[in-house]
Short mmCIF file of C-alpha atoms in Angstrom, two decimals:
data_model
loop_
_atom_site.label_atom_id
_atom_site.label_comp_id
_atom_site.label_asym_id
_atom_site.label_seq_id
_atom_site.Cartn_x
_atom_site.Cartn_y
_atom_site.Cartn_z
CA MET A 1 77.46 48.04 86.32
CA ILE A 2 75.41 47.03 83.47
CA ARG A 3 77.30 46.52 80.62
CA GLU A 4 75.97 47.99 76.89
CA LYS A 5 74.59 44.93 75.06
CA LYS A 6 73.51 44.08 71.71
CA SER A 7 70.05 44.68 72.85
CA GLU A 8 70.36 47.56 74.45
CA GLN A 9 71.89 49.44 71.36
CA ASN A 10 69.29 48.33 69.59
CA LEU A 11 66.83 50.00 72.06
CA ASP A 12 69.11 53.11 72.09
CA ARG A 13 68.73 53.89 68.49
CA LEU A 14 64.76 53.25 68.32
CA THR A 15 62.78 55.82 69.58
CA PRO A 16 59.10 55.14 70.29
CA ARG A 17 58.22 56.97 67.01
CA GLU A 18 60.63 54.65 65.10
CA ILE A 19 59.27 51.62 66.84
CA VAL A 20 55.94 52.36 65.53
CA PHE A 21 57.12 52.81 62.14
CA GLU A 22 58.85 49.34 62.09
CA LEU A 23 55.90 47.78 63.72
CA ASP A 24 53.60 49.31 60.92
CA LYS A 25 55.83 47.20 57.93
CA TYR A 26 54.31 44.13 59.40
CA ILE A 27 51.36 44.94 61.30
CA VAL A 28 47.90 46.88 60.17
CA GLY A 29 46.20 49.58 62.45
CA GLN A 30 46.32 49.03 66.13
CA LYS A 31 48.04 52.24 66.87
CA LYS A 32 46.80 52.35 70.59
CA ALA A 33 48.64 49.09 71.00
CA LYS A 34 51.85 49.96 69.23
CA ARG A 35 52.22 53.24 71.06
CA ALA A 36 51.92 51.60 74.46
CA VAL A 37 54.36 48.83 73.73
CA ALA A 38 56.84 51.48 71.98
CA VAL A 39 56.72 53.28 75.12
CA ALA A 40 57.07 50.42 77.19
CA LEU A 41 59.67 49.46 75.16
CA ARG A 42 61.60 52.78 75.36
CA ASN A 43 61.05 52.96 79.25
CA ARG A 44 63.34 49.87 79.66
CA ILE A 45 66.51 51.47 78.15
CA ARG A 46 65.63 54.77 79.95
CA ARG A 47 65.80 52.69 83.25
CA LEU A 48 69.09 51.41 82.47
CA LYS A 49 70.57 54.89 82.05
CA ILE A 50 69.74 56.36 85.73
CA ASP A 51 71.40 56.02 88.87
CA PRO A 52 71.58 52.42 90.29
CA GLU A 53 69.66 53.33 93.34
CA LEU A 54 66.72 54.43 91.88
CA ARG A 55 66.75 52.17 89.13
CA GLU A 56 65.94 49.22 91.38
CA ASP A 57 62.50 50.27 92.06
CA ILE A 58 61.31 51.35 88.78
CA ALA A 59 59.62 48.39 87.72
CA PRO A 60 58.12 47.35 84.41
CA LYS A 61 54.74 48.65 83.32
CA ASN A 62 53.17 45.40 82.53
CA ILE A 63 50.47 45.47 79.43
CA LEU A 64 47.23 43.66 78.95
CA MET A 65 45.98 43.75 75.35
CA ILE A 66 42.12 43.20 75.03
CA GLY A 67 40.83 42.31 71.55
CA PRO A 68 39.25 39.53 69.57
CA THR A 69 41.74 36.69 67.87
CA GLY A 70 43.34 37.52 64.78
CA VAL A 71 43.77 41.19 65.33
CA GLY A 72 47.61 41.27 66.06
CA LYS A 73 48.26 40.82 69.69
CA THR A 74 50.96 37.87 69.38
CA GLU A 75 52.46 39.64 66.28
CA ILE A 76 52.93 43.11 68.02
CA ALA A 77 54.46 41.47 70.94
CA ARG A 78 56.73 38.95 68.92
CA ARG A 79 58.05 41.93 66.32
CA LEU A 80 58.52 44.07 69.60
CA ALA A 81 60.86 41.51 70.99
CA LYS A 82 62.57 41.14 67.46
CA LEU A 83 63.21 44.61 67.13
CA ALA A 84 64.70 44.84 70.82
CA GLY A 85 66.80 41.60 70.52
CA SER A 86 65.41 40.77 73.89
CA PRO A 87 65.02 37.09 74.83
CA PHE A 88 61.19 36.05 74.35
CA ILE A 89 59.03 33.53 74.64
CA LYS A 90 54.98 33.03 73.87
CA VAL A 91 53.13 30.74 76.57
CA GLU A 92 49.77 29.89 76.69
CA ALA A 93 48.00 30.52 80.25
CA THR A 94 45.76 27.41 79.51
CA LYS A 95 48.68 25.20 79.69
CA TYR A 96 49.62 25.52 83.17
CA THR A 97 48.23 24.47 86.22
CA GLU A 98 47.91 24.93 89.93
CA VAL A 99 50.47 23.56 92.28
CA GLY A 100 49.29 20.13 93.40
CA TYR A 101 47.71 19.10 89.80
CA VAL A 102 49.51 17.36 87.24
CA GLY A 103 50.99 19.44 84.62
CA ARG A 104 53.04 22.46 83.80
CA ASP A 105 54.36 24.84 86.64
CA VAL A 106 54.18 28.43 85.97
CA GLU A 107 57.64 29.03 86.80
CA SER A 108 58.61 26.99 83.69
CA MET A 109 57.87 29.90 81.69
CA ILE A 110 60.79 31.60 83.30
CA ARG A 111 63.01 28.65 82.58
CA ASP A 112 61.79 28.34 78.89
CA LEU A 113 62.57 32.37 78.69
CA MET A 114 66.28 31.77 80.14
CA ALA A 115 66.64 29.21 77.67
CA ALA A 116 66.12 31.60 74.63
CA GLY A 117 68.06 33.74 76.22
CA VAL A 118 71.18 31.34 76.50
CA GLN A 119 70.31 30.26 72.79
CA MET A 120 70.54 34.03 71.70
CA VAL A 121 73.69 34.98 73.58
CA LYS A 122 75.24 31.63 72.09
CA GLN A 123 74.28 32.13 68.88
CA GLU A 124 76.01 35.70 68.77
CA MET A 125 79.47 34.17 70.84
CA GLN A 126 79.51 31.81 67.78
CA GLU A 127 79.26 34.28 65.08
CA SER A 128 82.42 35.60 66.76
CA VAL A 129 84.51 32.72 66.88
CA THR A 130 83.56 31.10 63.26
CA VAL A 131 86.84 32.04 61.63
CA GLU A 132 88.77 30.44 64.24
CA ALA A 133 86.34 27.35 64.53
CA LYS A 134 86.77 26.57 61.04
CA ARG A 135 90.68 26.88 61.07
CA ARG A 136 90.59 24.68 63.80
CA ALA A 137 88.22 22.02 62.19
CA GLU A 138 90.28 22.17 59.08
CA GLU A 139 93.22 20.90 61.08
CA ALA A 140 91.67 18.18 62.73
CA LEU A 141 90.36 17.06 59.44
CA LEU A 142 93.99 16.70 58.11
CA ASP A 143 95.03 14.65 61.27
CA LEU A 144 92.02 12.59 60.46
CA LEU A 145 93.23 11.99 56.80
CA LEU A 146 97.03 12.20 57.61
CA PRO A 147 97.35 10.29 60.97
CA GLY A 148 100.81 11.19 62.80
CA THR A 149 101.53 14.35 60.91
CA GLY A 150 99.78 17.06 63.22
CA LYS A 151 101.75 18.96 65.66
CA LYS A 152 99.89 17.64 68.63
CA ALA A 153 101.08 14.00 67.11
CA LYS A 154 104.40 14.89 67.09
CA ALA A 155 104.79 16.99 70.31
CA ASP A 156 103.38 13.70 71.46
CA SER A 157 106.42 11.57 70.48
CA LYS A 158 109.40 10.61 72.04
CA PRO A 159 112.64 10.46 70.40
CA GLY A 160 114.27 7.33 70.26
CA ALA A 161 111.67 5.00 71.58
CA ALA A 162 112.88 1.86 72.78
CA PRO A 163 111.42 -1.43 72.33
CA VAL A 164 109.00 -2.34 74.71
CA VAL A 165 109.77 -4.89 77.47
CA ARG A 166 107.28 -6.99 79.24
CA PRO A 167 107.91 -9.45 81.87
CA MET A 168 105.93 -12.85 80.91
CA GLY A 169 106.66 -15.05 83.78
CA VAL A 170 108.94 -17.53 85.08
CA TYR A 171 110.42 -20.77 84.25
CA SER A 172 112.66 -23.38 85.01
CA ILE A 173 114.50 -26.15 82.81
CA ASN A 174 115.67 -29.38 84.38
CA PRO A 175 118.71 -30.57 81.87
CA GLY A 176 118.52 -34.22 83.38
CA ASN A 177 115.96 -36.80 81.78
CA GLU A 178 112.60 -37.14 82.81
CA GLY A 179 112.85 -38.15 86.43
CA GLY A 180 116.61 -37.65 86.75
CA SER A 181 118.58 -35.33 88.87
CA GLY A 182 120.34 -32.27 88.65
CA PRO A 183 120.40 -28.69 89.27
CA ALA A 184 117.52 -26.88 87.71
CA LEU A 185 118.28 -23.86 85.47
CA MET A 186 115.87 -20.70 86.41
CA GLY A 187 115.05 -18.06 84.27
CA ALA A 188 112.64 -15.22 83.44
CA ALA A 189 110.57 -15.08 80.24
CA ILE A 190 110.14 -11.39 78.54
CA GLN A 191 108.16 -10.14 75.56
CA VAL A 192 110.01 -8.03 72.92
CA GLY A 193 108.26 -6.07 70.73
CA ILE A 194 108.04 -2.91 68.65
CA PRO A 195 106.30 0.20 69.84
CA VAL A 196 102.94 1.05 68.26
CA ARG A 197 101.77 4.52 68.98
CA ARG A 198 97.87 5.08 69.75
CA ASP A 199 95.86 8.10 69.55
CA LYS A 200 93.98 8.83 72.86
CA ALA A 201 91.17 6.60 71.66
CA GLY A 202 93.39 3.69 72.02
CA GLU A 203 93.30 3.43 67.89
CA LYS A 204 96.53 2.48 66.29
CA LYS A 205 97.79 5.14 64.14
CA GLY A 206 98.50 3.91 60.70
CA THR A 207 100.63 5.75 57.88
CA GLY A 208 97.95 7.47 56.37
CA ASP A 209 98.20 6.09 52.65
CA ASN A 210 95.16 4.12 52.86
CA VAL A 211 93.27 7.40 52.90
CA LEU A 212 95.20 9.17 50.08
CA PRO A 213 92.81 10.44 46.96
CA GLU A 214 93.57 8.16 44.30
CA ALA A 215 93.89 10.29 41.51
CA GLU A 216 94.16 13.97 42.88
CA ALA A 217 97.27 12.87 45.15
CA GLU A 218 99.47 10.46 43.33
CA GLY A 219 102.31 12.98 43.60
CA ALA A 220 101.91 13.34 47.19
CA VAL A 221 101.73 9.31 47.83
CA ASN A 222 105.33 9.17 45.99
CA ASP A 223 106.52 11.85 47.87
CA ARG A 224 105.68 10.00 51.14
CA LYS A 225 107.08 6.66 49.56
CA ARG A 226 110.19 8.55 49.05
CA GLY A 227 110.20 9.86 52.59
CA LYS A 228 109.57 13.55 51.87
CA ASN A 229 108.32 15.88 54.41
CA ASP A 230 105.03 15.62 56.15
CA ASN A 231 104.65 19.04 55.95
CA SER A 232 104.72 19.04 52.19
CA LEU A 233 102.33 16.35 52.36
CA ARG A 234 99.91 18.29 54.85
CA GLU A 235 100.11 21.19 52.58
CA LYS A 236 98.86 19.43 49.59
CA PHE A 237 96.10 17.81 51.77
CA LYS A 238 95.12 21.12 52.54
CA ALA A 239 94.78 22.48 48.94
CA LEU A 240 92.85 19.47 48.31
CA LEU A 241 90.43 19.99 51.22
CA GLU A 242 90.11 23.76 49.85
CA ASP A 243 89.44 22.76 46.83
CA GLY A 244 86.82 20.42 47.59
CA LYS A 245 88.21 17.20 46.12
CA LEU A 246 88.06 15.32 49.22
CA GLU A 247 84.35 15.88 49.97
CA GLY A 248 83.21 12.22 49.91
CA ARG A 249 86.16 10.74 51.48
CA MET A 250 84.91 8.58 54.36
CA VAL A 251 86.85 9.36 57.70
CA GLU A 252 86.00 7.93 61.28
CA ILE A 253 85.43 10.55 63.84
CA THR A 254 84.38 10.33 67.47
CA VAL A 255 81.67 12.47 68.36
CA ASN A 256 80.06 13.87 71.95
CA GLN A 257 76.46 12.91 72.55
CA THR A 258 74.15 14.49 74.69
CA PRO A 259 71.80 12.03 76.54
CA GLN A 260 68.56 12.00 75.89
CA PHE A 261 66.17 11.36 78.78
CA PRO A 262 62.50 11.09 78.73
CA SER A 263 60.44 14.34 79.12
CA ILE A 264 59.08 14.46 82.81
CA GLU A 265 56.95 16.79 84.47
CA MET A 266 57.82 17.48 88.05
CA MET A 267 55.89 19.92 90.83
CA GLY A 268 58.53 22.17 91.68
CA GLY A 269 61.99 22.96 90.37
CA GLY A 270 63.62 19.80 90.81
CA LEU A 271 63.58 18.68 87.17
CA GLU A 272 66.45 21.06 86.36
CA GLU A 273 68.91 19.38 88.93
CA LEU A 274 67.65 16.16 87.89
CA GLU A 275 68.50 16.63 84.30
CA SER A 276 71.87 17.80 85.12
CA SER A 277 72.75 15.17 87.50
CA LEU A 278 71.80 12.40 84.78
CA SER A 279 74.03 14.14 82.27
CA GLY A 280 76.84 14.28 84.50
CA ILE A 281 76.61 10.67 85.50
CA ALA A 282 76.48 9.71 81.79
CA GLY A 283 79.30 11.65 80.91
CA PHE A 284 81.29 10.04 83.92
CA PHE A 285 80.71 6.64 82.44
CA GLY A 286 81.89 7.64 79.01
CA GLY A 287 78.11 7.08 77.43
CA ASN A 288 78.46 10.36 75.54
CA LYS A 289 80.95 9.63 72.95
CA LYS A 290 80.20 7.45 69.93
CA LYS A 291 82.34 6.79 66.77
CA LYS A 292 80.99 7.41 63.50
CA LEU A 293 82.09 7.15 59.79
CA VAL A 294 81.33 10.12 58.04
CA SER A 295 82.14 11.94 54.63
CA VAL A 296 84.68 14.78 54.96
CA SER A 297 81.87 17.30 54.27
CA ARG A 298 79.61 15.96 57.37
CA ALA A 299 82.53 15.69 59.41
CA ARG A 300 83.58 19.48 58.70
CA GLU A 301 80.23 20.42 60.11
CA ILE A 302 80.64 18.23 63.17
CA LEU A 303 84.00 19.59 63.76
CA ILE A 304 83.04 22.99 63.42
CA ALA A 305 80.13 22.61 66.02
CA GLU A 306 82.38 20.83 68.42
CA GLU A 307 85.08 23.40 67.96
CA THR A 308 82.91 26.34 68.27
CA GLU A 309 81.36 24.84 71.38
CA LYS A 310 85.16 24.39 72.89
CA LEU A 311 85.82 28.13 72.03
CA ILE A 312 82.72 29.62 73.80
CA ASP A 313 82.82 30.23 77.68
CA ARG A 314 79.82 28.38 79.00
CA ASP A 315 80.00 30.41 82.21
CA ARG A 316 80.09 33.71 80.43
CA VAL A 317 77.32 32.75 78.24
CA SER A 318 75.21 32.01 81.46
CA ASP A 319 76.10 34.79 82.92
CA GLU A 320 75.15 37.14 80.14
CA ALA A 321 71.95 35.61 79.31
CA ARG A 322 70.64 35.78 82.81
CA GLN A 323 71.50 39.39 82.95
CA ARG A 324 69.88 39.83 79.55
CA VAL A 325 66.59 38.15 81.13
CA GLU A 326 66.55 39.75 83.90
CA GLU A 327 66.90 43.41 82.18
CA THR A 328 65.15 42.91 78.97
CA GLY A 329 63.19 39.73 78.54
CA ILE A 330 59.70 39.83 77.45
CA VAL A 331 57.09 36.87 78.17
CA PHE A 332 53.86 37.16 76.16
CA ILE A 333 50.92 35.25 78.14
CA ASP A 334 48.46 34.65 75.62
CA GLU A 335 44.97 33.18 76.43
CA ILE A 336 44.66 34.73 79.80
CA ASP A 337 40.88 35.18 79.49
CA LYS A 338 40.57 31.46 79.77
CA ILE A 339 41.56 31.24 83.42
CA ALA A 340 39.44 34.36 84.38
CA VAL A 341 36.43 33.05 86.15
CA LYS A 342 33.76 34.70 88.47
CA GLY A 343 34.24 34.13 92.01
CA GLU A 344 30.84 32.70 92.34
CA ARG A 345 31.49 30.04 89.73
CA GLY A 346 32.57 26.97 92.03
CA GLY A 347 33.48 23.26 91.61
CA GLY A 348 35.20 21.68 88.05
CA PRO A 349 38.44 23.23 86.63
CA ASP A 350 37.25 26.65 87.76
CA VAL A 351 39.48 25.94 91.32
CA SER A 352 42.53 25.13 89.04
CA ARG A 353 42.21 28.15 86.77
CA GLU A 354 41.92 30.57 89.82
CA GLY A 355 44.77 28.94 91.55
CA VAL A 356 46.94 29.53 88.16
CA GLN A 357 46.11 33.22 88.68
CA ARG A 358 47.70 32.93 92.18
CA ASP A 359 50.80 31.35 90.74
CA ILE A 360 51.11 33.65 88.04
CA LEU A 361 51.16 36.58 90.66
CA PRO A 362 54.25 36.22 92.35
CA ILE A 363 56.17 35.68 89.15
CA VAL A 364 54.73 38.89 87.66
CA GLU A 365 55.27 40.86 91.08
CA GLY A 366 59.03 39.51 91.21
CA ALA A 367 60.27 36.24 92.27
CA THR A 368 63.32 34.31 91.62
CA VAL A 369 62.91 31.14 89.69
CA THR A 370 65.87 28.53 89.66
CA THR A 371 67.10 27.52 86.58
CA LYS A 372 70.05 25.07 85.65
CA TRP A 373 71.74 27.99 84.34
CA GLY A 374 71.44 29.63 87.79
CA PRO A 375 68.51 31.92 89.81
CA VAL A 376 66.65 34.10 87.72
CA ASN A 377 65.03 37.24 88.99
CA THR A 378 61.76 38.39 87.38
CA ASP A 379 61.61 41.90 88.89
CA HIS A 380 62.07 43.61 85.37
CA ILE A 381 60.70 41.28 82.82
CA LEU A 382 58.25 42.89 80.88
CA PHE A 383 55.08 40.68 80.80
CA ILE A 384 52.36 41.21 78.01
CA ALA A 385 48.93 39.58 78.60
CA ALA A 386 46.32 39.13 75.93
CA GLY A 387 42.90 37.74 75.79
CA ALA A 388 39.49 38.09 73.51
CA PHE A 389 37.32 37.93 76.90
CA ASN A 390 34.40 37.43 74.98
CA VAL A 391 33.22 35.27 77.56
CA SER A 392 34.80 36.64 80.70
CA LYS A 393 35.88 40.14 81.44
CA PRO A 394 38.82 41.70 82.71
CA SER A 395 37.49 42.44 85.78
CA ASP A 396 36.92 38.55 86.56
CA LEU A 397 40.86 38.27 87.25
CA ILE A 398 41.91 38.16 90.56
CA PRO A 399 42.28 41.76 91.98
CA GLU A 400 45.81 41.31 92.42
CA LEU A 401 46.62 40.06 89.20
CA GLN A 402 44.73 42.82 87.80
CA GLY A 403 46.81 45.44 89.54
CA ARG A 404 50.03 43.89 87.96
CA PHE A 405 48.78 44.88 84.17
CA PRO A 406 48.12 48.62 84.78
CA LEU A 407 48.10 49.57 80.95
CA ARG A 408 45.18 48.17 79.10
CA VAL A 409 44.86 48.48 75.67
CA GLU A 410 42.04 47.81 73.63
CA LEU A 411 42.41 46.34 69.91
CA GLU A 412 39.63 47.15 67.38
CA SER A 413 38.21 44.45 65.03
CA LEU A 414 39.44 44.36 61.83
CA GLY A 415 37.27 45.23 58.66
CA LYS A 416 37.24 45.57 54.83
CA ASP A 417 39.62 48.50 54.71
CA GLU A 418 41.90 46.93 57.18
CA PHE A 419 41.96 43.48 55.03
CA LEU A 420 42.80 45.46 52.05
CA ARG A 421 45.98 47.05 53.50
CA ILE A 422 46.93 43.56 55.20
CA LEU A 423 46.75 42.03 51.59
CA THR A 424 48.97 44.91 50.11
CA GLU A 425 51.23 46.67 52.40
CA PRO A 426 53.13 44.97 54.94
CA LYS A 427 56.33 43.41 53.67
CA ASN A 428 55.08 39.63 54.38
CA ALA A 429 51.77 40.23 52.90
CA LEU A 430 49.83 37.08 51.92
CA THR A 431 49.73 38.01 48.34
CA LYS A 432 53.68 38.21 48.13
CA GLN A 433 54.06 34.94 50.27
CA TYR A 434 51.67 33.07 47.38
CA ILE A 435 53.34 34.83 44.65
CA GLY A 436 56.94 33.45 45.89
CA LEU A 437 55.56 29.98 46.78
CA LEU A 438 54.28 29.35 43.09
CA ALA A 439 57.15 31.02 41.73
CA THR A 440 59.53 28.21 43.03
CA GLU A 441 57.22 25.90 40.47
CA GLY A 442 57.54 28.19 37.61
CA VAL A 443 54.16 29.55 37.70
CA ASP A 444 53.99 33.37 37.78
CA ILE A 445 50.47 34.96 39.16
CA GLU A 446 49.53 38.45 39.51
CA PHE A 447 46.83 39.60 41.55
CA ASP A 448 44.63 42.33 39.91
CA SER A 449 43.58 45.17 42.15
CA GLU A 450 39.81 44.57 41.90
CA ALA A 451 40.57 40.64 42.95
CA ILE A 452 42.43 41.80 45.86
CA GLU A 453 39.52 44.37 46.96
CA TYR A 454 36.80 41.47 46.22
CA LEU A 455 39.21 39.35 48.69
CA ALA A 456 38.83 41.78 51.30
CA THR A 457 35.21 42.08 50.90
CA LEU A 458 34.28 38.37 51.18
CA ALA A 459 36.73 38.03 54.21
CA ALA A 460 34.77 40.61 56.08
CA GLU A 461 31.64 39.49 54.73
CA VAL A 462 32.28 35.71 56.12
CA ASN A 463 33.40 37.18 59.65
CA SER A 464 30.09 38.76 60.07
CA LYS A 465 28.00 36.11 59.04
CA LEU A 466 30.22 33.23 60.68
CA GLU A 467 32.83 33.84 63.84
CA ASN A 468 34.91 36.67 63.79
CA ILE A 469 38.55 35.08 63.44
CA GLY A 470 40.06 38.46 62.32
CA ALA A 471 42.72 38.55 59.90
CA ARG A 472 42.94 34.72 60.05
CA ARG A 473 39.93 34.36 57.77
CA LEU A 474 42.09 35.78 54.75
CA HIS A 475 44.47 32.65 55.33
CA THR A 476 41.44 30.16 54.88
CA ILE A 477 40.33 32.23 51.90
CA MET A 478 43.40 32.29 49.85
CA GLU A 479 44.27 28.93 50.72
CA ALA A 480 40.71 27.72 49.22
CA LEU A 481 40.98 30.35 45.95
CA LEU A 482 44.87 28.66 45.25
CA GLU A 483 44.21 25.24 46.36
CA ASN A 484 43.55 24.11 42.53
CA LEU A 485 46.28 25.90 41.07
CA SER A 486 48.95 24.70 44.25
CA PHE A 487 47.92 21.21 43.26
CA GLU A 488 48.53 21.58 39.42
CA ALA A 489 51.39 24.17 39.40
CA PRO A 490 54.00 21.32 38.59
CA ASP A 491 52.18 20.25 35.76
CA ILE A 492 51.29 23.32 34.01
CA SER A 493 54.38 25.17 34.65
CA PRO A 494 55.77 27.51 33.27
CA ALA A 495 53.18 29.44 33.07
CA ALA A 496 51.63 33.08 33.96
CA ILE A 497 48.18 33.20 35.15
CA PRO A 498 46.48 36.38 36.42
CA ILE A 499 44.00 36.30 39.30
CA THR A 500 40.99 38.45 38.38
CA LYS A 501 37.99 39.08 40.23
CA ALA A 502 36.30 36.68 37.76
CA TYR A 503 38.58 34.03 39.14
CA VAL A 504 37.81 34.71 42.58
CA ASN A 505 34.25 34.66 41.84
CA GLU A 506 34.69 31.43 39.83
CA ARG A 507 36.46 29.71 42.84
CA LEU A 508 34.75 31.13 46.12
CA ALA A 509 31.09 32.00 45.15
CA ASP A 510 29.84 28.53 45.80
CA LEU A 511 31.22 28.56 49.36
CA VAL A 512 30.15 31.95 50.18
CA THR A 513 26.54 31.35 48.95
CA ASP A 514 26.28 27.69 50.42
CA GLN A 515 26.25 28.74 54.07
CA ASP A 516 26.88 24.87 55.42
CA LEU A 517 29.78 24.24 53.17
CA GLY A 518 31.35 28.04 53.88
CA ARG A 519 30.70 27.20 57.60
CA TYR A 520 33.00 23.93 57.13
CA ILE A 521 35.46 25.36 54.75
CA LEU A 522 36.04 29.08 55.40
#
């Protein structure tokens, strides 16, 4: 029985119409693509609600997006995954090689997706134990500042500890003179010492007086000298910690270090097991612990992270993440057109490219990939592939792979009207981004409506004359427009500068007129 999860709850409240509405906040146009991904996303939660026997036979309808660069293919997939709360990764098809070649194997995309799912589930669980982790970290800090006053130390101490007695060997005493005769006295030497309590790391437990605050805890020092109860002293230190009066004090803590091994690319799935084995060997020999002298503020961060890790059930994280990846995971394969080659082409890297297609095919069809968190089945992972296909065509993909992407959506090129909307409508519009960036320097800029329209016109014009890179052209134009202002902002603040059409023309007219310079800069 599949449990209700956060991602499924998000999907359940989002109808296809609402999904498109949310995507419209960040992506201009491309209604067909938005509708296709909205239906694909909705079908996933519909599948989870039907009879289990029928559920297993319903495969996700993978999508192939076709369109020039800079029209929103990647952004649609990324925003879709964020809306659903699903594990998501974006991979480049050109980074993979056929089995037998040096490079990344296609199964690594599923391992990366599983890593993203583990991180997502882990973060959710961390939020649920934050309060308890902070409480435990505070107690650990008090133990560092006042050794021997904690509950654990008191439990470990034994009442009426006797002096330590250790045998030192056997000795003999001859009462006679040198060379004399007489019975020798035999005895045993012993060492009598006062017991010294040590912590688990073997460090001596001190009295703690040397770590008391100088001015703030003067009363606490006197209390301890008078033999007052340690509980009262601990409460005073707890109050000092809460007031932030001990943040700069230095304490020594023992931290766990994760061994770092060099990145190795291996053919097959043996790398996961190798990494786990090396980590286990390092931990067995104690190579993952290190003492550090840090401030109380930094120690608090380290202790909270360690206590949070202790409170989280790793097995539960792995099981939850694996189930979420298998049921709601999304893999976006970009630049798939770069591995699409015609059958009559031969030699060179084309053999490897077609081999990558053959290797991707079983992953998309449904396979079991071994990861360090356990085997992951790809039967119900949603794959979204995208490419410009300006040199090759979708029909150049091998037929089996074409059949695994039944939904094909063609995205439209962007023109002046779309650029105008991109500059003003989305929540993360470029104009809003630059206004926020320069406001941090005390420079307030305001874009005139005519200036924004002129910028959209320039972007469309440059795209028509040079390479059509879609909305990415707006980034280059905006950066060229505000380059001088961004450089001089710290020197001229505070200031208010209107961005008018005349200002735009003054900064960009030469670049648009000079084709060679414009080709280089824009």
